[in-house]
Amino acid sequence: MYIVRMPRLGITMESGKVGNWLCELGASIEAGKPLFEMETDKSIVEIEAQAGGILRKLLVEIGQEVAVNTPIAVIAEADEEIDLSRVDDLPAESVEGKNQATDAALHGVSATQVGTTVPPVRVSPRMRKLATDLGVDLALLAGQEITEDRIKALAAGSADSDAFIELSHIQRAMKVHIGNSWSSIPHFVQIVSVDMSKVLQLRGQLGAAGLNDILVKIVGDTAVRHPLVNGRLEGDRVRINRRANVSLAVATPKGLVVPVIRNVDALSVGAVNAAIAGLAAKARASGLEPSDTDGGTITFSNLGAYGIETGTPVINGPQATLVFAGAIIKTLVVGADDAIRIAPIMKLSIAFDHRFIDGMTAAAFTSELKARIETLDPASLG
């Protein structure tokens, strides 16, 4: 038999949880095929089965957080005689076969480390999904056989009651991270209106690259020219980042994730487009790794597609700056010659860490970013 354990995907990872089982209990499992979705603080990752056989037992509940290397499932042959009631307590050294050692080596953990967990309710993924869809707390069925009829009956009896939705692991991490950023970083926001005429003229002339790719490129190019804006406070010193690694907010069904496009200032806009497309696809397929979200130096967020014009963004600490782009609105503007015309105007709301960035330093960045967008030279995009 093979015991599936919670893997370690980064040296700082201490725990994770199963976001979703991708196979039914009792299903045939093929080595190398997706077995479950693991939720970490920053991402959702599909984990492949390291051994083939039958998924004989689930040892943790969906959404239950457990330590790295904790047994979470058992894969064995259909005719293999094992005492499933004792699997929770099996020491690592009793597990046979080289797959166990291989799994531990792949994830950087010791095959002798064991965590023990006994879930309060055992339920198939299908019943779990039904309960979630109907807003039923499965803890109310503890000790009973969990069937479709019982779940539906419980849902019917509580139709008039308030419902609760448990935060996903990503949302829980966001609660802590954003709460810390808001409470520990004194924010100030500068808002500027930007004429997007030059940018819009380039649409369709840069291959697959679009508006978002152009803006990310310009933000990165501008950030490296303003060391404090692209830096971060560490004690009584500011770390100066020589490259612009732009964190980009990406919405997924399970919450907001922020993968990093590295060395944006050294990339062409086409390369930026390819990097964003690849990371966004990984994010929406629950395939981001911890390394995909680490090392950002400035964050860019764009809600213009939803009609949002401006906002007061929260800094993605420990970074010092977040650039928020709003919707492009046709606006009456008065030119330098007092002529009135209609222009496509976008508002940028830029949040700064006021502990070490003052208003003038921020204004230098904001005004240069506005100027670069309004006087965009296609040659600068690489």
One Martini backbone bead per residue (centre of mass of N, CA, C, O) as a GRO file, in nm:
protein
  382
    1MET     BB    1   0.103   0.032   0.008
    2TYR     BB    2   0.004   0.392  -0.002
    3ILE     BB    3   0.091   0.693   0.156
    4VAL     BB    4  -0.052   0.997   0.160
    5ARG     BB    5   0.104   1.318   0.184
    6MET     BB    6   0.172   1.622   0.289
    7PRO     BB    7   0.334   1.840   0.108
    8ARG     BB    8   0.634   2.019   0.029
    9LEU     BB    9   0.677   2.339  -0.164
   10GLY     BB   10   0.851   2.479   0.068
   11ILE     BB   11   1.068   2.581   0.317
   12THR     BB   12   0.818   2.749   0.472
   13MET     BB   13   0.632   2.516   0.478
   14GLU     BB   14   0.396   2.373   0.732
   15SER     BB   15   0.110   2.379   0.577
   16GLY     BB   16  -0.207   2.232   0.465
   17LYS     BB   17  -0.484   2.175   0.228
   18VAL     BB   18  -0.763   2.019   0.110
   19GLY     BB   19  -0.965   2.146  -0.142
   20ASN     BB   20  -0.976   1.878  -0.340
   21TRP     BB   21  -1.096   1.590  -0.460
   22LEU     BB   22  -1.034   1.422  -0.785
   23CYS     BB   23  -1.134   1.154  -0.641
   24GLU     BB   24  -1.303   0.889  -0.563
   25LEU     BB   25  -1.386   0.674  -0.347
   26GLY     BB   26  -1.265   0.374  -0.506
   27ALA     BB   27  -1.088   0.467  -0.718
   28SER     BB   28  -0.884   0.460  -0.983
   29ILE     BB   29  -0.529   0.501  -0.978
   30GLU     BB   30  -0.285   0.700  -1.150
   31ALA     BB   31   0.020   0.757  -1.196
   32GLY     BB   32   0.045   1.116  -1.249
   33LYS     BB   33  -0.232   1.188  -1.156
   34PRO     BB   34  -0.464   1.374  -1.032
   35LEU     BB   35  -0.576   1.386  -0.682
   36PHE     BB   36  -0.533   1.689  -0.557
   37GLU     BB   37  -0.601   1.993  -0.396
   38MET     BB   38  -0.371   2.233  -0.275
   39GLU     BB   39  -0.365   2.462  -0.005
   40THR     BB   40  -0.207   2.760   0.039
   41ASP     BB   41  -0.138   3.080   0.119
   42LYS     BB   42  -0.096   3.151  -0.224
   43SER     BB   43  -0.214   2.870  -0.341
   44ILE     BB   44  -0.313   2.631  -0.597
   45VAL     BB   45  -0.236   2.274  -0.613
   46GLU     BB   46  -0.175   2.010  -0.810
   47ILE     BB   47  -0.165   1.668  -0.707
   48GLU     BB   48   0.003   1.386  -0.771
   49ALA     BB   49   0.022   1.064  -0.803
   50GLN     BB   50   0.281   0.823  -0.689
   51ALA     BB   51   0.055   0.594  -0.716
   52GLY     BB   52  -0.110   0.305  -0.784
   53GLY     BB   53  -0.472   0.227  -0.755
   54ILE     BB   54  -0.679   0.245  -0.475
   55LEU     BB   55  -0.893   0.459  -0.312
   56ARG     BB   56  -0.942   0.360   0.025
   57LYS     BB   57  -0.860   0.634   0.197
   58LEU     BB   58  -0.963   0.916   0.393
   59LEU     BB   59  -0.792   1.128   0.646
   60VAL     BB   60  -0.914   1.402   0.538
   61GLU     BB   61  -1.068   1.695   0.511
   62ILE     BB   62  -1.205   1.931   0.353
   63GLY     BB   63  -1.027   2.211   0.486
   64GLN     BB   64  -0.809   2.064   0.648
   65GLU     BB   65  -0.547   2.149   0.849
   66VAL     BB   66  -0.209   2.029   0.800
   67ALA     BB   67   0.080   1.900   0.835
   68VAL     BB   68   0.353   1.823   0.709
   69ASN     BB   69   0.338   1.469   0.638
   70THR     BB   70   0.057   1.400   0.666
   71PRO     BB   71  -0.171   1.172   0.649
   72ILE     BB   72  -0.446   1.162   0.381
   73ALA     BB   73  -0.406   0.874   0.229
   74VAL     BB   74  -0.500   0.557   0.058
   75ILE     BB   75  -0.317   0.332  -0.155
   76ALA     BB   76  -0.449   0.030  -0.308
   77GLU     BB   77  -0.529  -0.270  -0.372
   78ALA     BB   78  -0.824  -0.436  -0.396
   79ASP     BB   79  -0.685  -0.725  -0.275
   80GLU     BB   80  -0.560  -0.590  -0.039
   81GLU     BB   81  -0.460  -0.671   0.289
   82ILE     BB   82  -0.586  -0.430   0.516
   83ASP     BB   83  -0.592  -0.217   0.803
   84LEU     BB   84  -0.776   0.064   0.794
   85SER     BB   85  -0.810   0.135   1.106
   86ARG     BB   86  -0.467   0.178   1.129
   87VAL     BB   87  -0.354   0.400   0.936
   88ASP     BB   88  -0.339   0.657   1.116
   89ASP     BB   89  -0.096   0.496   1.303
   90LEU     BB   90   0.118   0.460   1.103
   91PRO     BB   91   0.433   0.436   1.059
   92ALA     BB   92   0.654   0.517   0.817
   93GLU     BB   93   0.835   0.245   0.832
   94SER     BB   94   0.577   0.052   0.741
   95VAL     BB   95   0.607   0.144   0.459
   96GLU     BB   96   0.600   0.022   0.147
   97GLY     BB   97   0.819   0.107  -0.079
   98LYS     BB   98   0.964   0.359  -0.289
   99ASN     BB   99   0.743   0.579  -0.310
  100GLN     BB  100   0.774   0.706  -0.033
  101ALA     BB  101   1.067   0.809  -0.065
  102THR     BB  102   1.018   0.967  -0.321
  103ASP     BB  103   0.810   1.166  -0.210
  104ALA     BB  104   0.991   1.285   0.011
  105ALA     BB  105   1.220   1.382  -0.177
  106LEU     BB  106   1.054   1.569  -0.362
  107HIS     BB  107   0.951   1.745  -0.087
  108GLY     BB  108   1.172   1.765   0.149
  109VAL     BB  109   1.111   1.510   0.339
  110SER     BB  110   1.075   1.294   0.593
  111ALA     BB  111   0.978   0.953   0.617
  112THR     BB  112   0.960   0.974   0.956
  113GLN     BB  113   0.745   1.182   0.943
  114VAL     BB  114   0.446   1.209   1.154
  115GLY     BB  115   0.104   1.262   1.131
  116THR     BB  116  -0.207   1.284   1.318
  117THR     BB  117  -0.549   1.231   1.194
  118VAL     BB  118  -0.902   1.271   1.290
  119PRO     BB  119  -1.179   1.299   1.142
  120PRO     BB  120  -1.511   1.382   1.211
  121VAL     BB  121  -1.586   1.347   0.893
  122ARG     BB  122  -1.691   1.111   0.650
  123VAL     BB  123  -1.677   1.185   0.290
  124SER     BB  124  -1.760   1.223  -0.015
  125PRO     BB  125  -1.712   1.442  -0.267
  126ARG     BB  126  -2.011   1.449  -0.359
  127MET     BB  127  -2.135   1.509  -0.078
  128ARG     BB  128  -1.970   1.758  -0.022
  129LYS     BB  129  -2.076   1.927  -0.259
  130LEU     BB  130  -2.374   1.919  -0.186
  131ALA     BB  131  -2.345   2.054   0.090
  132THR     BB  132  -2.221   2.316  -0.014
  133ASP     BB  133  -2.452   2.398  -0.211
  134LEU     BB  134  -2.673   2.380   0.046
  135GLY     BB  135  -2.543   2.470   0.327
  136VAL     BB  136  -2.425   2.218   0.485
  137ASP     BB  137  -2.336   2.094   0.798
  138LEU     BB  138  -2.167   1.795   0.851
  139ALA     BB  139  -2.147   1.793   1.164
  140LEU     BB  140  -2.461   1.718   1.198
  141LEU     BB  141  -2.374   1.404   1.080
  142ALA     BB  142  -2.227   1.283   1.294
  143GLY     BB  143  -2.238   0.925   1.304
  144GLN     BB  144  -2.359   0.910   1.019
  145GLU     BB  145  -2.491   0.833   0.731
  146ILE     BB  146  -2.403   0.992   0.432
  147THR     BB  147  -2.667   1.120   0.244
  148GLU     BB  148  -2.863   1.273   0.021
  149ASP     BB  149  -3.125   1.280   0.190
  150ARG     BB  150  -3.003   1.404   0.450
  151ILE     BB  151  -2.896   1.663   0.327
  152LYS     BB  152  -3.169   1.765   0.209
  153ALA     BB  153  -3.323   1.767   0.478
  154LEU     BB  154  -3.139   1.968   0.621
  155ALA     BB  155  -3.177   2.197   0.415
  156ALA     BB  156  -3.488   2.226   0.446
  157GLY     BB  157  -3.478   2.292   0.764
  158SER     BB  158  -3.263   2.559   0.693
  159ALA     BB  159  -3.376   2.776   0.484
  160ASP     BB  160  -3.432   3.022   0.709
  161SER     BB  161  -3.140   3.030   0.772
  162ASP     BB  162  -2.844   3.126   0.828
  163ALA     BB  163  -2.548   3.137   0.646
  164PHE     BB  164  -2.220   2.986   0.599
  165ILE     BB  165  -1.887   3.069   0.480
  166GLU     BB  166  -1.597   2.932   0.431
  167LEU     BB  167  -1.288   3.006   0.415
  168SER     BB  168  -1.042   2.991   0.229
  169HIS     BB  169  -0.711   2.968   0.236
  170ILE     BB  170  -0.667   3.225   0.074
  171GLN     BB  171  -0.862   3.405   0.243
  172ARG     BB  172  -0.719   3.367   0.512
  173ALA     BB  173  -0.450   3.485   0.420
  174MET     BB  174  -0.568   3.760   0.337
  175LYS     BB  175  -0.672   3.846   0.611
  176VAL     BB  176  -0.389   3.864   0.738
  177HIS     BB  177  -0.224   4.026   0.529
  178ILE     BB  178  -0.410   4.277   0.498
  179GLY     BB  179  -0.433   4.342   0.796
  180ASN     BB  180  -0.131   4.398   0.837
  181SER     BB  181  -0.095   4.616   0.623
  182TRP     BB  182  -0.308   4.818   0.732
  183SER     BB  183  -0.193   4.835   1.039
  184SER     BB  184   0.137   4.884   0.963
  185ILE     BB  185   0.070   5.073   0.706
  186PRO     BB  186   0.092   5.395   0.613
  187HIS     BB  187  -0.127   5.537   0.399
  188PHE     BB  188  -0.114   5.682   0.063
  189VAL     BB  189  -0.301   5.852  -0.203
  190GLN     BB  190  -0.269   5.887  -0.557
  191ILE     BB  191  -0.456   6.074  -0.806
  192VAL     BB  192  -0.470   6.023  -1.168
  193SER     BB  193  -0.518   6.148  -1.488
  194VAL     BB  194  -0.521   5.957  -1.802
  195ASP     BB  195  -0.428   5.962  -2.130
  196MET     BB  196  -0.504   5.681  -2.364
  197SER     BB  197  -0.452   5.732  -2.669
  198LYS     BB  198  -0.173   5.601  -2.732
  199VAL     BB  199  -0.240   5.316  -2.638
  200LEU     BB  200  -0.495   5.264  -2.820
  201GLN     BB  201  -0.336   5.291  -3.095
  202LEU     BB  202  -0.178   5.001  -3.039
  203ARG     BB  203  -0.396   4.826  -3.093
  204GLY     BB  204  -0.292   4.543  -3.286
  205GLN     BB  205   0.046   4.610  -3.304
  206LEU     BB  206   0.145   4.376  -3.060
  207GLY     BB  207  -0.009   4.140  -3.107
  208ALA     BB  208  -0.110   3.992  -2.808
  209ALA     BB  209  -0.081   4.251  -2.682
  210GLY     BB  210  -0.222   4.453  -2.431
  211LEU     BB  211  -0.312   4.677  -2.204
  212ASN     BB  212  -0.199   4.534  -1.952
  213ASP     BB  213   0.086   4.482  -2.062
  214ILE     BB  214   0.164   4.777  -2.103
  215LEU     BB  215   0.125   4.871  -1.808
  216VAL     BB  216   0.324   4.679  -1.675
  217LYS     BB  217   0.571   4.778  -1.831
  218ILE     BB  218   0.558   5.077  -1.739
  219VAL     BB  219   0.571   5.028  -1.437
  220GLY     BB  220   0.847   4.886  -1.438
  221ASP     BB  221   1.014   5.110  -1.579
  222THR     BB  222   0.951   5.325  -1.357
  223ALA     BB  223   1.033   5.187  -1.087
  224VAL     BB  224   1.352   5.165  -1.136
  225ARG     BB  225   1.370   5.498  -1.114
  226HIS     BB  226   1.239   5.441  -0.804
  227PRO     BB  227   1.370   5.299  -0.537
  228LEU     BB  228   1.156   5.338  -0.310
  229VAL     BB  229   0.906   5.237  -0.464
  230ASN     BB  230   1.078   4.951  -0.525
  231GLY     BB  231   1.086   4.900  -0.226
  232ARG     BB  232   1.169   4.805   0.125
  233LEU     BB  233   1.110   4.777   0.462
  234GLU     BB  234   1.398   4.698   0.693
  235GLY     BB  235   1.362   4.843   0.952
  236ASP     BB  236   1.623   5.096   0.905
  237ARG     BB  237   1.591   4.987   0.606
  238VAL     BB  238   1.620   4.989   0.246
  239ARG     BB  239   1.537   4.787  -0.007
  240ILE     BB  240   1.701   4.769  -0.320
  241ASN     BB  241   1.566   4.706  -0.629
  242ARG     BB  242   1.701   4.641  -0.951
  243ARG     BB  243   1.423   4.518  -1.014
  244ALA     BB  244   1.103   4.461  -1.171
  245ASN     BB  245   0.855   4.290  -0.979
  246VAL     BB  246   0.534   4.224  -1.085
  247SER     BB  247   0.244   4.218  -0.921
  248LEU     BB  248  -0.057   4.030  -1.018
  249ALA     BB  249  -0.386   4.045  -1.007
  250VAL     BB  250  -0.580   3.730  -0.973
  251ALA     BB  251  -0.875   3.583  -1.042
  252THR     BB  252  -1.040   3.321  -0.864
  253PRO     BB  253  -1.271   3.102  -0.739
  254LYS     BB  254  -1.080   3.102  -0.449
  255GLY     BB  255  -0.939   3.376  -0.515
  256LEU     BB  256  -0.679   3.592  -0.468
  257VAL     BB  257  -0.391   3.621  -0.672
  258VAL     BB  258  -0.011   3.706  -0.686
  259PRO     BB  259   0.173   3.697  -0.930
  260VAL     BB  260   0.509   3.713  -1.081
  261ILE     BB  261   0.675   3.945  -1.289
  262ARG     BB  262   0.992   3.926  -1.400
  263ASN     BB  263   1.189   4.166  -1.517
  264VAL     BB  264   1.020   4.386  -1.675
  265ASP     BB  265   1.245   4.598  -1.764
  266ALA     BB  266   1.379   4.350  -1.959
  267LEU     BB  267   1.118   4.330  -2.120
  268SER     BB  268   0.901   4.277  -2.346
  269VAL     BB  269   0.571   4.299  -2.413
  270GLY     BB  270   0.555   4.010  -2.521
  271ALA     BB  271   0.682   3.874  -2.269
  272VAL     BB  272   0.475   3.976  -2.072
  273ASN     BB  273   0.233   3.837  -2.199
  274ALA     BB  274   0.339   3.546  -2.165
  275ALA     BB  275   0.371   3.553  -1.856
  276ILE     BB  276   0.080   3.622  -1.782
  277ALA     BB  277  -0.062   3.387  -1.925
  278GLY     BB  278   0.081   3.159  -1.771
  279LEU     BB  279   0.004   3.245  -1.477
  280ALA     BB  280  -0.304   3.261  -1.513
  281ALA     BB  281  -0.344   2.966  -1.592
  282LYS     BB  282  -0.227   2.846  -1.333
  283ALA     BB  283  -0.422   2.984  -1.136
  284ARG     BB  284  -0.697   2.867  -1.265
  285ALA     BB  285  -0.558   2.558  -1.233
  286SER     BB  286  -0.410   2.529  -0.958
  287GLY     BB  287  -0.064   2.570  -1.036
  288LEU     BB  288   0.068   2.732  -0.830
  289GLU     BB  289   0.367   2.823  -0.693
  290PRO     BB  290   0.538   2.979  -0.449
  291SER     BB  291   0.750   3.107  -0.656
  292ASP     BB  292   0.519   3.272  -0.818
  293THR     BB  293   0.468   3.483  -0.544
  294ASP     BB  294   0.758   3.569  -0.507
  295GLY     BB  295   0.944   3.887  -0.515
  296GLY     BB  296   0.791   4.136  -0.516
  297THR     BB  297   0.801   4.514  -0.569
  298ILE     BB  298   0.521   4.559  -0.726
  299THR     BB  299   0.174   4.644  -0.772
  300PHE     BB  300  -0.089   4.540  -1.007
  301SER     BB  301  -0.427   4.672  -1.067
  302ASN     BB  302  -0.730   4.579  -1.272
  303LEU     BB  303  -1.089   4.704  -1.284
  304GLY     BB  304  -1.196   4.826  -1.557
  305ALA     BB  305  -1.380   4.590  -1.671
  306TYR     BB  306  -1.596   4.667  -1.417
  307GLY     BB  307  -1.614   5.000  -1.401
  308ILE     BB  308  -1.389   5.092  -1.224
  309GLU     BB  309  -1.239   5.407  -1.155
  310THR     BB  310  -1.170   5.392  -0.838
  311GLY     BB  311  -0.949   5.382  -0.537
  312THR     BB  312  -0.824   5.233  -0.209
  313PRO     BB  313  -0.561   5.067  -0.188
  314VAL     BB  314  -0.387   4.789  -0.061
  315ILE     BB  315  -0.096   4.707   0.034
  316ASN     BB  316   0.153   4.458  -0.057
  317GLY     BB  317   0.302   4.339   0.176
  318PRO     BB  318   0.629   4.469   0.191
  319GLN     BB  319   0.556   4.655   0.002
  320ALA     BB  320   0.518   5.016  -0.110
  321THR     BB  321   0.343   4.964  -0.388
  322LEU     BB  322   0.022   5.045  -0.558
  323VAL     BB  323  -0.133   5.000  -0.878
  324PHE     BB  324  -0.448   5.141  -0.981
  325ALA     BB  325  -0.673   5.061  -1.241
  326GLY     BB  326  -0.921   5.195  -1.430
  327ALA     BB  327  -1.151   5.301  -1.621
  328ILE     BB  328  -1.229   5.394  -1.946
  329ILE     BB  329  -1.333   5.736  -2.007
  330LYS     BB  330  -1.526   5.945  -2.172
  331THR     BB  331  -1.392   6.284  -2.174
  332LEU     BB  332  -1.404   6.609  -2.100
  333VAL     BB  333  -1.146   6.828  -2.221
  334VAL     BB  334  -0.892   7.075  -2.157
  335GLY     BB  335  -0.663   7.223  -2.324
  336ALA     BB  336  -0.395   7.435  -2.353
  337ASP     BB  337  -0.591   7.599  -2.576
  338ASP     BB  338  -0.896   7.554  -2.463
  339ALA     BB  339  -0.978   7.306  -2.597
  340ILE     BB  340  -1.247   7.090  -2.659
  341ARG     BB  341  -1.252   6.737  -2.578
  342ILE     BB  342  -1.247   6.389  -2.632
  343ALA     BB  343  -1.121   6.152  -2.387
  344PRO     BB  344  -0.942   5.874  -2.274
  345ILE     BB  345  -0.988   5.817  -1.930
  346MET     BB  346  -0.764   5.724  -1.662
  347LYS     BB  347  -0.740   5.616  -1.334
  348LEU     BB  348  -0.484   5.647  -1.090
  349SER     BB  349  -0.425   5.453  -0.791
  350ILE     BB  350  -0.164   5.528  -0.551
  351ALA     BB  351  -0.002   5.340  -0.309
  352PHE     BB  352   0.185   5.430  -0.009
  353ASP     BB  353   0.459   5.419   0.210
  354HIS     BB  354   0.485   5.661   0.474
  355ARG     BB  355   0.750   5.580   0.632
  356PHE     BB  356   0.953   5.648   0.348
  357ILE     BB  357   0.736   5.795   0.168
  358ASP     BB  358   0.689   6.087   0.028
  359GLY     BB  359   0.510   6.304  -0.159
  360MET     BB  360   0.739   6.380  -0.363
  361THR     BB  361   0.835   6.097  -0.434
  362ALA     BB  362   0.562   6.000  -0.536
  363ALA     BB  363   0.512   6.224  -0.751
  364ALA     BB  364   0.745   6.147  -0.936
  365PHE     BB  365   0.625   5.877  -1.016
  366THR     BB  366   0.339   5.958  -1.104
  367SER     BB  367   0.421   6.164  -1.327
  368GLU     BB  368   0.592   5.967  -1.498
  369LEU     BB  369   0.375   5.759  -1.554
  370LYS     BB  370   0.184   5.949  -1.700
  371ALA     BB  371   0.384   6.041  -1.923
  372ARG     BB  372   0.446   5.761  -2.046
  373ILE     BB  373   0.155   5.708  -2.138
  374GLU     BB  374   0.093   5.982  -2.302
  375THR     BB  375   0.402   5.941  -2.461
  376LEU     BB  376   0.413   5.683  -2.611
  377ASP     BB  377   0.677   5.469  -2.720
  378PRO     BB  378   0.697   5.183  -2.893
  379ALA     BB  379   1.011   5.134  -2.854
  380SER     BB  380   0.987   5.097  -2.529
  381LEU     BB  381   0.851   4.791  -2.556
  382GLY     BB  382   1.050   4.598  -2.747
   0.00000   0.00000   0.00000
